[in-house]
Amino acid sequence: MAHAHASAALPRIVIVGAGFGGLAAARALRRARAEVTVIDRRNFHLFQPLLYQVATAALSPADISAPIRSVLRGQANARVMLDKVTGIDREQRLVLTEGGRRVPYDHLVLATGARHSYFGRDEEWAALAPGIKTLDDATRLRARILLAFEKAELESDPAKRRALLTFLVIGAGPTGVELAGAIAELARKAVPRDFRTITPESASIVLIEAGQRILPSFREDLAQAAAASLQAMGVTLELGKAVGEVTAEGVSVGGRHMSAGTIVWAAGVKASAAGRWLAAETDRAGRVRVGRDFSVPGAPEIFVIGDAAAHADGQGRLLPGVAPAAKQAGSHVGALIAARLAGSVTPAPFQYRSRGAMATIGRKSAVVDLGRLRLTGLLGWLLWSLAHVWFLVGFRNRVSVATSWLWSYLTWERGARLITGQEIARAEPPPMPAQRREAA
Ligand SMILES: Cc1cc2nc3c(=O)[nH]c(=O)nc-3n(C[C@H](O)[C@H](O)[C@H](O)COP(=O)(O)OP(=O)(O)OC[C@H]3O[C@@H](n4cnc5c(N)ncnc54)[C@H](O)[C@@H]3O)c2cc1C
């Protein structure tokens, strides 16, 4: 009872989202005399930068996720709640959940990340051209890609076969570039070894981008190096072409129809519902406009961090939607709340320290921009791998990812190529044109 009393008197900090931002905030509060509640709709933290490796069967889901409970096991003042947040009552200071809970807070940190957006065509396009943001997205895409090969192997009509073996990736930011490279590697190197009729040349991988070049956030020379690596792997680049229509048969690009069995969306993200919950001002991408300290204007007890926030520095530059920015924001806000509670000195104003930018193309090439140091090719890939293994949460994952990579590097084997019945049902590859005609 004594314990219950003591904890009832402690300030309550609720963190929604156990991604990079939310976990960093929780960690920065580890010494605070407070009750920290971390709410997430999943029971695991997901390392999104390696999601496309799950989508292309190079890594297993468990390699890139860690149970939130085990991440926070050692933090005595933190508890974990598995539930989906559906709203916030700012008057009563309550977080509302799908499970019917009303969780009271004194300080609230929203770190709910972002989802992809289809420029207003979400309803129609999402099923035809799935994106990858969650583990479910990645396993669904993996099933779709692997099923395309299975069907192509048994298809005798050359046109249908060609369509089945055509993979379109829309959007050439880091995610699209990495996905296109990984699909090319899977289709041209790993898969043909196990099939009888699929040759490395039979697959076609097309990366479509509305802008004039790939990787717009990278320096021009690095983007060019990445483009050359992609082309060397057999990826066709369609630049300066906006997608006009997405259908079950393919896409129309610049008035031309491209048939494809698999279409992946890697263009455009939209922040989660945090702005709506708070009825706060958002930017065009749906991110909550926050102050320099990440608090919501007029609500010093509410913070929004990571991909869900639009945070501008003194010069009006927006914080990028990357993991290091979310982590740094989380640490800053956690330290700020801890200082407020302890009545100690407020931490220095937030200052983003860029960790540089990296993108990998297949298994032996990457572009790395660390400001003064810029790498391409194999050296870039080695640094990229080291950094990603290093930042993976949890020791078990590090060992397992490093081992999987080394194994596939030496043998071209893909460990994660099983498709379960449930995944086949969910993959629901869009029917091919002729099948539709037959059905009609
Ligand atoms: C495919 C891909 C590749 C990427 N590659 C890189 C990279 O190489 N380098 C890099 O720096 N960044 C990369 N990023 C971006 C990076 O992953 C994000 O910037 C980062 O994850 C943002 O952290 P966050 O804490 O804001 O949100 P997230 O990490 O997205 O976490 C949000 C959390 O909130 C939870 N949540 C959401 N809504 C609710 C709700 N209603 N109720 C309860 N819980 C909820 C989610 O389950 C999730 O756990 C990549 C992203 C993707 C999708």
Short mmCIF file of C-alpha atoms and ligand atoms in Angstrom, two decimals:
data_model
loop_
_atom_site.label_atom_id
_atom_site.label_comp_id
_atom_site.label_asym_id
_atom_site.label_seq_id
_atom_site.Cartn_x
_atom_site.Cartn_y
_atom_site.Cartn_z
CA MET A 1 0.00 0.00 0.00
CA ALA A 2 2.80 2.37 0.97
CA HIS A 3 4.25 1.87 -2.51
CA ALA A 4 0.91 2.55 -4.20
CA HIS A 5 0.56 5.77 -2.23
CA ALA A 6 4.05 6.92 -3.02
CA SER A 7 3.66 6.27 -6.74
CA ALA A 8 0.24 7.98 -6.85
CA ALA A 9 1.94 11.18 -5.72
CA LEU A 10 4.66 11.01 -8.35
CA PRO A 11 4.37 13.16 -11.46
CA ARG A 12 3.03 11.15 -14.37
CA ILE A 13 4.84 11.27 -17.69
CA VAL A 14 3.16 9.53 -20.59
CA ILE A 15 5.14 8.77 -23.75
CA VAL A 16 3.16 7.62 -26.79
CA GLY A 17 5.27 5.64 -29.27
CA ALA A 18 8.31 3.47 -28.54
CA GLY A 19 10.20 4.32 -31.72
CA PHE A 20 13.55 6.07 -31.74
CA GLY A 21 12.14 9.29 -30.25
CA GLY A 22 9.94 7.78 -27.54
CA LEU A 23 12.57 5.34 -26.26
CA ALA A 24 15.22 8.08 -26.09
CA ALA A 25 12.82 10.23 -24.06
CA ALA A 26 12.08 7.34 -21.69
CA ARG A 27 15.78 6.68 -21.27
CA ALA A 28 16.56 10.32 -20.51
CA LEU A 29 14.00 10.12 -17.70
CA ARG A 30 15.51 7.03 -16.10
CA ARG A 31 16.64 8.87 -12.98
CA ALA A 32 13.58 11.10 -12.66
CA ARG A 33 11.34 10.69 -9.64
CA ALA A 34 8.33 10.11 -11.79
CA GLU A 35 6.04 7.44 -13.15
CA VAL A 36 6.87 6.99 -16.82
CA THR A 37 4.29 5.18 -18.96
CA VAL A 38 5.26 4.17 -22.49
CA ILE A 39 2.24 3.36 -24.67
CA ASP A 40 2.63 1.63 -28.05
CA ARG A 41 0.20 -0.24 -30.26
CA ARG A 42 2.93 -2.85 -30.90
CA ASN A 43 4.87 -4.75 -28.27
CA PHE A 44 8.17 -4.16 -30.06
CA HIS A 45 10.50 -1.37 -31.05
CA LEU A 46 11.22 -1.49 -34.78
CA PHE A 47 14.50 -0.59 -36.43
CA GLN A 48 12.98 0.93 -39.58
CA PRO A 49 16.26 1.57 -41.44
CA LEU A 50 16.55 -2.19 -42.08
CA LEU A 51 12.89 -2.81 -42.95
CA TYR A 52 13.61 -3.14 -46.65
CA GLN A 53 15.94 -6.03 -45.84
CA VAL A 54 12.97 -7.87 -44.35
CA ALA A 55 10.89 -6.99 -47.42
CA THR A 56 13.56 -8.56 -49.62
CA ALA A 57 14.08 -11.64 -47.45
CA ALA A 58 17.62 -10.79 -46.34
CA LEU A 59 16.73 -10.46 -42.66
CA SER A 60 13.96 -11.90 -40.49
CA PRO A 61 11.43 -9.72 -38.63
CA ALA A 62 12.94 -10.64 -35.26
CA ASP A 63 16.37 -9.41 -36.39
CA ILE A 64 15.19 -5.82 -36.59
CA SER A 65 12.82 -5.58 -33.66
CA ALA A 66 13.16 -5.77 -29.89
CA PRO A 67 10.35 -6.20 -27.35
CA ILE A 68 9.69 -2.84 -25.67
CA ARG A 69 9.41 -4.58 -22.30
CA SER A 70 12.87 -6.04 -22.57
CA VAL A 71 14.35 -2.70 -23.75
CA LEU A 72 12.91 -1.00 -20.64
CA ARG A 73 13.34 -3.95 -18.28
CA GLY A 74 16.12 -2.26 -16.32
CA GLN A 75 14.32 1.06 -15.93
CA ALA A 76 12.45 0.82 -12.63
CA ASN A 77 10.34 3.99 -13.07
CA ALA A 78 8.99 2.95 -16.48
CA ARG A 79 6.03 0.76 -17.34
CA VAL A 80 4.80 -0.37 -20.73
CA MET A 81 1.23 -0.34 -21.97
CA LEU A 82 0.22 -2.19 -25.14
CA ASP A 83 -2.68 -0.19 -26.57
CA LYS A 84 -3.50 2.09 -29.47
CA VAL A 85 -3.95 5.75 -28.67
CA THR A 86 -7.05 7.27 -30.29
CA GLY A 87 -7.20 10.75 -28.80
CA ILE A 88 -6.10 13.23 -26.17
CA ASP A 89 -8.29 15.16 -23.76
CA ARG A 90 -6.22 18.30 -23.24
CA GLU A 91 -8.63 19.80 -20.69
CA GLN A 92 -8.59 16.77 -18.40
CA ARG A 93 -5.02 15.81 -19.33
CA LEU A 94 -5.92 12.29 -20.37
CA VAL A 95 -4.64 9.99 -23.12
CA LEU A 96 -7.54 8.00 -24.62
CA THR A 97 -6.99 4.52 -26.03
CA GLU A 98 -8.73 1.99 -28.21
CA GLY A 99 -8.81 -0.36 -25.22
CA GLY A 100 -11.03 2.20 -23.43
CA ARG A 101 -8.30 3.44 -21.10
CA ARG A 102 -8.05 7.04 -19.93
CA VAL A 103 -4.45 7.51 -18.91
CA PRO A 104 -3.77 10.67 -16.88
CA TYR A 105 -0.61 12.69 -17.51
CA ASP A 106 1.20 15.70 -16.09
CA HIS A 107 3.67 15.70 -19.00
CA LEU A 108 2.97 14.16 -22.38
CA VAL A 109 5.44 13.22 -25.12
CA LEU A 110 3.98 12.23 -28.49
CA ALA A 111 6.41 10.26 -30.67
CA THR A 112 4.06 8.45 -33.03
CA GLY A 113 6.12 8.73 -36.23
CA ALA A 114 4.75 8.95 -39.78
CA ARG A 115 2.82 6.88 -42.33
CA HIS A 116 3.09 7.07 -46.11
CA SER A 117 0.78 9.29 -48.04
CA TYR A 118 -0.44 8.83 -51.59
CA PHE A 119 -0.94 12.51 -52.37
CA GLY A 120 -4.65 12.30 -51.77
CA ARG A 121 -5.13 8.91 -53.49
CA ASP A 122 -4.66 6.86 -50.30
CA GLU A 123 -7.88 4.88 -50.60
CA GLU A 124 -7.29 3.58 -54.13
CA TRP A 125 -3.51 3.27 -54.28
CA ALA A 126 -2.53 1.91 -50.89
CA ALA A 127 -3.60 -1.67 -51.70
CA LEU A 128 -2.09 -1.65 -55.19
CA ALA A 129 1.24 -0.07 -54.30
CA PRO A 130 2.01 -0.83 -50.66
CA GLY A 131 4.70 1.14 -48.88
CA ILE A 132 7.02 -0.05 -46.15
CA LYS A 133 6.73 1.55 -42.78
CA THR A 134 5.71 -1.27 -40.46
CA LEU A 135 6.81 -4.86 -40.03
CA ASP A 136 3.44 -5.97 -41.44
CA ASP A 137 4.08 -3.88 -44.56
CA ALA A 138 7.51 -5.49 -44.97
CA THR A 139 6.34 -9.10 -44.59
CA ARG A 140 3.39 -8.46 -46.92
CA LEU A 141 5.73 -7.04 -49.55
CA ARG A 142 8.13 -9.94 -49.08
CA ALA A 143 5.30 -12.40 -49.72
CA ARG A 144 4.21 -10.43 -52.78
CA ILE A 145 7.73 -10.41 -54.25
CA LEU A 146 8.39 -14.08 -53.57
CA LEU A 147 4.98 -15.09 -54.94
CA ALA A 148 5.67 -13.14 -58.12
CA PHE A 149 8.70 -15.39 -58.74
CA GLU A 150 6.72 -18.53 -57.96
CA LYS A 151 3.99 -17.55 -60.44
CA ALA A 152 6.47 -16.48 -63.10
CA GLU A 153 8.23 -19.84 -62.86
CA LEU A 154 4.97 -21.57 -63.86
CA GLU A 155 3.75 -19.03 -66.42
CA SER A 156 4.04 -19.91 -70.10
CA ASP A 157 2.67 -16.70 -71.65
CA PRO A 158 5.75 -14.48 -72.19
CA ALA A 159 3.88 -11.16 -71.72
CA LYS A 160 2.35 -12.26 -68.42
CA ARG A 161 5.68 -13.62 -67.31
CA ARG A 162 7.42 -10.36 -68.11
CA ALA A 163 4.81 -8.43 -66.14
CA LEU A 164 5.16 -10.79 -63.17
CA LEU A 165 8.91 -10.27 -63.17
CA THR A 166 8.64 -6.47 -63.39
CA PHE A 167 9.07 -4.64 -60.10
CA LEU A 168 8.32 -0.93 -59.95
CA VAL A 169 9.54 1.21 -57.08
CA ILE A 170 7.98 4.67 -56.95
CA GLY A 171 10.10 7.38 -55.31
CA ALA A 172 13.91 7.59 -55.30
CA GLY A 173 14.66 8.86 -51.81
CA PRO A 174 16.84 6.63 -49.59
CA THR A 175 14.04 4.08 -49.05
CA GLY A 176 13.23 3.70 -52.76
CA VAL A 177 16.90 3.48 -53.72
CA GLU A 178 17.68 0.87 -51.08
CA LEU A 179 14.60 -1.17 -51.99
CA ALA A 180 15.31 -1.09 -55.72
CA GLY A 181 18.89 -2.22 -55.09
CA ALA A 182 17.80 -5.02 -52.78
CA ILE A 183 15.07 -6.26 -55.15
CA ALA A 184 17.58 -6.23 -58.03
CA GLU A 185 19.98 -8.30 -56.00
CA LEU A 186 17.28 -10.74 -54.99
CA ALA A 187 15.89 -11.04 -58.53
CA ARG A 188 19.15 -11.16 -60.43
CA LYS A 189 21.47 -12.99 -58.07
CA ALA A 190 19.76 -14.92 -55.30
CA VAL A 191 16.51 -16.16 -56.88
CA PRO A 192 17.69 -17.54 -60.26
CA ARG A 193 19.84 -20.09 -58.45
CA ASP A 194 16.76 -21.82 -57.09
CA PHE A 195 14.43 -21.60 -60.08
CA ARG A 196 14.55 -23.45 -63.37
CA THR A 197 13.15 -20.90 -65.82
CA ILE A 198 14.04 -17.58 -64.22
CA THR A 199 17.36 -16.20 -65.40
CA PRO A 200 19.14 -13.12 -64.00
CA GLU A 201 18.09 -11.16 -67.11
CA SER A 202 14.42 -12.07 -66.93
CA ALA A 203 13.59 -9.69 -64.08
CA SER A 204 13.17 -6.00 -64.63
CA ILE A 205 13.44 -3.48 -61.81
CA VAL A 206 12.37 0.09 -62.48
CA LEU A 207 12.84 3.05 -60.14
CA ILE A 208 10.47 5.92 -60.96
CA GLU A 209 11.10 9.43 -59.65
CA ALA A 210 9.27 12.68 -60.34
CA GLY A 211 12.37 14.78 -59.63
CA GLN A 212 15.34 15.06 -61.97
CA ARG A 213 17.66 12.93 -59.88
CA ILE A 214 17.71 10.20 -57.26
CA LEU A 215 18.52 10.87 -53.58
CA PRO A 216 17.57 14.58 -53.61
CA SER A 217 18.76 15.01 -50.01
CA PHE A 218 22.30 13.87 -50.91
CA ARG A 219 25.13 15.74 -52.65
CA GLU A 220 24.94 15.55 -56.42
CA ASP A 221 28.19 13.53 -56.83
CA LEU A 222 27.08 10.91 -54.29
CA ALA A 223 23.66 10.64 -55.91
CA GLN A 224 25.38 10.08 -59.25
CA ALA A 225 27.56 7.34 -57.76
CA ALA A 226 24.45 5.69 -56.35
CA ALA A 227 22.69 5.96 -59.73
CA ALA A 228 25.67 4.30 -61.44
CA SER A 229 25.66 1.45 -58.87
CA LEU A 230 21.94 0.90 -59.40
CA GLN A 231 22.32 0.82 -63.16
CA ALA A 232 25.23 -1.61 -62.87
CA MET A 233 22.88 -3.89 -60.93
CA GLY A 234 20.31 -3.73 -63.73
CA VAL A 235 17.91 -1.17 -62.28
CA THR A 236 16.28 1.09 -64.90
CA LEU A 237 15.93 4.70 -63.76
CA GLU A 238 12.93 6.70 -64.95
CA LEU A 239 13.66 10.23 -63.76
CA GLY A 240 11.56 13.36 -64.13
CA LYS A 241 8.42 11.24 -64.47
CA ALA A 242 5.47 11.56 -62.15
CA VAL A 243 3.14 8.61 -61.72
CA GLY A 244 -0.27 9.54 -63.09
CA GLU A 245 -2.26 6.43 -62.27
CA VAL A 246 -1.79 3.18 -60.35
CA THR A 247 -3.91 0.18 -61.29
CA ALA A 248 -3.83 -3.55 -60.62
CA GLU A 249 -1.99 -3.99 -63.95
CA GLY A 250 0.73 -1.40 -63.48
CA VAL A 251 1.22 2.34 -63.56
CA SER A 252 0.96 5.11 -66.10
CA VAL A 253 4.01 7.32 -66.22
CA GLY A 254 4.19 10.32 -68.52
CA GLY A 255 1.29 8.98 -70.59
CA ARG A 256 2.95 5.55 -70.99
CA HIS A 257 1.60 2.39 -69.39
CA MET A 258 4.05 0.09 -67.59
CA SER A 259 2.80 -3.40 -66.71
CA ALA A 260 4.07 -4.76 -63.43
CA GLY A 261 3.23 -7.53 -61.01
CA THR A 262 4.70 -5.74 -58.00
CA ILE A 263 4.52 -2.02 -57.31
CA VAL A 264 6.07 -0.49 -54.21
CA TRP A 265 5.38 2.97 -52.90
CA ALA A 266 8.34 4.87 -51.50
CA ALA A 267 7.22 8.42 -52.24
CA GLY A 268 5.95 10.73 -49.59
CA VAL A 269 5.25 10.31 -45.90
CA LYS A 270 2.54 11.82 -43.79
CA ALA A 271 2.70 12.28 -40.03
CA SER A 272 0.44 10.26 -37.78
CA ALA A 273 -2.72 11.50 -36.11
CA ALA A 274 -1.00 13.46 -33.31
CA GLY A 275 -1.98 16.81 -34.85
CA ARG A 276 -5.63 15.80 -34.97
CA TRP A 277 -5.63 14.50 -31.39
CA LEU A 278 -4.26 17.82 -30.17
CA ALA A 279 -6.22 20.02 -32.58
CA ALA A 280 -2.84 21.68 -33.07
CA GLU A 281 -1.43 23.50 -36.08
CA THR A 282 0.30 21.18 -38.57
CA ASP A 283 2.43 21.73 -41.66
CA ARG A 284 1.54 20.51 -45.16
CA ALA A 285 2.89 17.04 -44.34
CA GLY A 286 0.64 16.77 -41.28
CA ARG A 287 3.41 17.29 -38.74
CA VAL A 288 2.66 19.26 -35.57
CA ARG A 289 4.39 22.65 -35.54
CA VAL A 290 6.32 22.74 -32.28
CA GLY A 291 8.44 25.35 -30.52
CA ARG A 292 12.22 25.27 -30.21
CA ASP A 293 11.87 23.03 -27.11
CA PHE A 294 9.41 20.70 -28.97
CA SER A 295 6.45 21.84 -26.88
CA VAL A 296 3.10 22.54 -28.50
CA PRO A 297 2.36 26.29 -28.59
CA GLY A 298 0.20 27.16 -25.59
CA ALA A 299 0.78 23.77 -23.92
CA PRO A 300 4.19 23.64 -22.22
CA GLU A 301 3.35 20.19 -20.78
CA ILE A 302 2.85 18.59 -24.23
CA PHE A 303 5.78 17.74 -26.53
CA VAL A 304 5.81 16.26 -30.03
CA ILE A 305 9.07 14.79 -31.33
CA GLY A 306 10.51 12.76 -34.22
CA ASP A 307 8.72 12.25 -37.54
CA ALA A 308 5.43 13.50 -36.05
CA ALA A 309 6.83 17.01 -35.45
CA ALA A 310 7.77 19.98 -37.64
CA HIS A 311 10.64 21.54 -35.72
CA ALA A 312 12.46 24.53 -37.17
CA ASP A 313 15.75 25.96 -35.92
CA GLY A 314 16.58 29.66 -35.65
CA GLN A 315 17.12 29.88 -39.41
CA GLY A 316 13.84 28.14 -40.17
CA ARG A 317 15.53 24.89 -41.24
CA LEU A 318 13.36 21.88 -40.52
CA LEU A 319 14.74 18.94 -38.59
CA PRO A 320 15.03 15.98 -41.00
CA GLY A 321 12.82 12.88 -40.60
CA VAL A 322 15.66 10.54 -39.63
CA ALA A 323 16.40 8.33 -36.65
CA PRO A 324 19.24 10.42 -35.13
CA ALA A 325 17.02 13.54 -35.16
CA ALA A 326 14.21 11.66 -33.37
CA LYS A 327 16.66 10.24 -30.81
CA GLN A 328 18.25 13.62 -30.09
CA ALA A 329 14.83 15.24 -29.72
CA GLY A 330 13.76 12.47 -27.33
CA SER A 331 16.87 12.87 -25.18
CA HIS A 332 16.40 16.64 -25.12
CA VAL A 333 12.74 16.53 -24.10
CA GLY A 334 13.39 13.80 -21.51
CA ALA A 335 16.17 15.88 -19.95
CA LEU A 336 13.98 18.99 -20.04
CA ILE A 337 11.12 17.28 -18.19
CA ALA A 338 13.54 15.73 -15.69
CA ALA A 339 15.05 19.17 -14.99
CA ARG A 340 11.59 20.70 -14.58
CA LEU A 341 10.59 18.02 -12.10
CA ALA A 342 13.82 18.31 -10.13
CA GLY A 343 13.68 22.11 -10.22
CA SER A 344 17.21 22.14 -11.63
CA VAL A 345 18.76 24.14 -14.45
CA THR A 346 17.01 23.79 -17.80
CA PRO A 347 19.22 22.11 -20.40
CA ALA A 348 20.78 24.27 -23.13
CA PRO A 349 18.50 24.94 -26.12
CA PHE A 350 18.21 22.08 -28.61
CA GLN A 351 20.94 21.88 -31.20
CA TYR A 352 20.79 19.16 -33.85
CA ARG A 353 24.02 17.29 -34.51
CA SER A 354 23.80 15.76 -37.96
CA ARG A 355 25.11 12.22 -38.13
CA GLY A 356 25.44 12.45 -41.91
CA ALA A 357 23.50 10.53 -44.50
CA MET A 358 23.87 6.99 -45.81
CA ALA A 359 22.12 4.83 -48.37
CA THR A 360 23.08 1.35 -49.46
CA ILE A 361 22.69 -0.20 -52.88
CA GLY A 362 22.68 -3.95 -52.76
CA ARG A 363 25.21 -5.80 -50.70
CA LYS A 364 28.45 -4.23 -51.66
CA SER A 365 27.88 -0.61 -52.48
CA ALA A 366 26.71 2.39 -50.47
CA VAL A 367 26.98 6.15 -50.46
CA VAL A 368 28.00 7.77 -47.18
CA ASP A 369 28.16 11.51 -46.52
CA LEU A 370 29.60 12.42 -43.14
CA GLY A 371 30.36 16.02 -44.06
CA ARG A 372 34.12 15.92 -44.40
CA LEU A 373 34.24 12.20 -45.13
CA ARG A 374 32.45 10.90 -48.19
CA LEU A 375 32.56 7.29 -49.29
CA THR A 376 31.09 5.27 -52.13
CA GLY A 377 31.29 1.63 -53.22
CA LEU A 378 32.48 -1.18 -51.00
CA LEU A 379 34.10 1.06 -48.36
CA GLY A 380 30.82 2.92 -48.04
CA TRP A 381 29.00 -0.38 -47.68
CA LEU A 382 31.32 -1.57 -44.92
CA LEU A 383 30.85 1.64 -42.95
CA TRP A 384 27.09 1.52 -43.56
CA SER A 385 26.93 -2.07 -42.23
CA LEU A 386 29.03 -1.26 -39.17
CA ALA A 387 26.87 1.74 -38.32
CA HIS A 388 23.63 -0.18 -38.72
CA VAL A 389 24.73 -3.17 -36.71
CA TRP A 390 26.06 -0.80 -34.04
CA PHE A 391 22.81 1.13 -33.70
CA LEU A 392 20.57 -1.93 -33.61
CA VAL A 393 18.91 -2.18 -30.24
CA GLY A 394 19.69 -5.23 -28.20
CA PHE A 395 22.78 -7.38 -28.30
CA ARG A 396 21.06 -10.47 -29.67
CA ASN A 397 19.93 -8.58 -32.76
CA ARG A 398 23.43 -7.30 -33.43
CA VAL A 399 24.94 -10.75 -33.40
CA SER A 400 22.13 -12.21 -35.46
CA VAL A 401 22.18 -9.45 -38.11
CA ALA A 402 25.96 -9.53 -38.42
CA THR A 403 25.85 -13.31 -38.82
CA SER A 404 23.03 -13.20 -41.40
CA TRP A 405 24.89 -10.60 -43.44
CA LEU A 406 28.16 -12.46 -43.34
CA TRP A 407 26.41 -15.70 -44.27
CA SER A 408 24.51 -14.20 -47.20
CA TYR A 409 27.62 -12.31 -48.27
CA LEU A 410 29.58 -15.50 -48.57
CA THR A 411 26.86 -17.78 -49.92
CA TRP A 412 24.15 -15.58 -51.54
CA GLU A 413 21.70 -17.56 -49.41
CA ARG A 414 18.63 -15.71 -48.20
CA GLY A 415 17.60 -16.85 -44.77
CA ALA A 416 14.12 -15.39 -44.64
CA ARG A 417 12.35 -16.76 -47.68
CA LEU A 418 9.47 -18.63 -46.08
CA ILE A 419 5.96 -17.47 -46.90
CA THR A 420 3.30 -18.64 -44.50
CA GLY A 421 -0.31 -19.27 -45.51
CA GLN A 422 -1.43 -16.18 -43.67
CA GLU A 423 1.09 -14.08 -45.56
CA ILE A 424 -0.05 -15.50 -48.90
CA ALA A 425 -3.62 -14.49 -48.06
CA ARG A 426 -2.56 -11.00 -47.04
CA ALA A 427 -0.24 -10.48 -49.99
CA GLU A 428 -3.17 -10.62 -52.42
CA PRO A 429 -1.13 -9.80 -55.48
CA PRO A 430 -3.27 -7.84 -57.90
CA PRO A 431 -4.66 -10.11 -60.63
CA MET A 432 -2.91 -9.99 -63.98
CA PRO A 433 -4.86 -8.48 -66.89
CA ALA A 434 -5.57 -11.78 -68.67
CA GLN A 435 -6.76 -13.48 -65.49
CA ARG A 436 -9.18 -10.65 -65.00
CA ARG A 437 -10.50 -11.07 -68.49
CA GLU A 438 -10.93 -14.80 -67.94
CA ALA A 439 -12.79 -14.13 -64.73
CA ALA A 440 -15.12 -11.65 -66.40
C1 LIG B 1 11.88 1.98 -44.76
C2 LIG B 1 12.52 3.07 -43.93
C3 LIG B 1 13.90 3.26 -43.96
C4 LIG B 1 14.50 4.25 -43.20
N1 LIG B 1 15.86 4.37 -43.22
C5 LIG B 1 16.46 5.26 -42.41
C6 LIG B 1 17.89 5.33 -42.32
O1 LIG B 1 18.60 4.59 -43.02
N2 LIG B 1 18.46 6.22 -41.47
C7 LIG B 1 17.68 7.04 -40.68
O2 LIG B 1 18.22 7.81 -39.90
N3 LIG B 1 16.34 7.02 -40.75
C8 LIG B 1 15.71 6.15 -41.58
N4 LIG B 1 14.34 6.10 -41.63
C9 LIG B 1 13.57 7.09 -40.87
C10 LIG B 1 13.47 6.74 -39.39
O3 LIG B 1 13.10 5.38 -39.27
C11 LIG B 1 12.48 7.64 -38.73
O4 LIG B 1 12.90 8.97 -38.88
C12 LIG B 1 12.35 7.34 -37.22
O5 LIG B 1 11.87 6.04 -37.04
C13 LIG B 1 11.44 8.32 -36.53
O6 LIG B 1 11.33 7.99 -35.18
P1 LIG B 1 10.00 8.30 -34.37
O7 LIG B 1 10.32 7.97 -32.95
O8 LIG B 1 9.52 9.67 -34.69
O9 LIG B 1 8.89 7.33 -34.96
P2 LIG B 1 8.88 5.75 -35.18
O10 LIG B 1 10.23 5.16 -35.05
O11 LIG B 1 8.12 5.55 -36.43
O12 LIG B 1 8.02 5.20 -33.95
C14 LIG B 1 6.65 5.49 -33.80
C15 LIG B 1 6.06 4.51 -32.78
O13 LIG B 1 4.78 4.98 -32.43
C16 LIG B 1 3.89 3.90 -32.39
N5 LIG B 1 2.55 4.43 -32.67
C17 LIG B 1 2.14 5.11 -33.76
N6 LIG B 1 0.84 5.44 -33.65
C18 LIG B 1 0.43 4.97 -32.47
C19 LIG B 1 -0.83 4.99 -31.78
N7 LIG B 1 -1.90 5.56 -32.30
N8 LIG B 1 -0.90 4.41 -30.56
C20 LIG B 1 0.18 3.81 -30.00
N9 LIG B 1 1.39 3.76 -30.61
C21 LIG B 1 1.51 4.32 -31.82
C22 LIG B 1 4.39 2.96 -33.46
O14 LIG B 1 3.94 1.63 -33.25
C23 LIG B 1 5.90 3.10 -33.32
O15 LIG B 1 6.44 2.17 -32.41
C24 LIG B 1 13.70 5.11 -42.40
C25 LIG B 1 12.31 4.93 -42.38
C26 LIG B 1 11.72 3.93 -43.13
C27 LIG B 1 10.23 3.73 -43.09
#
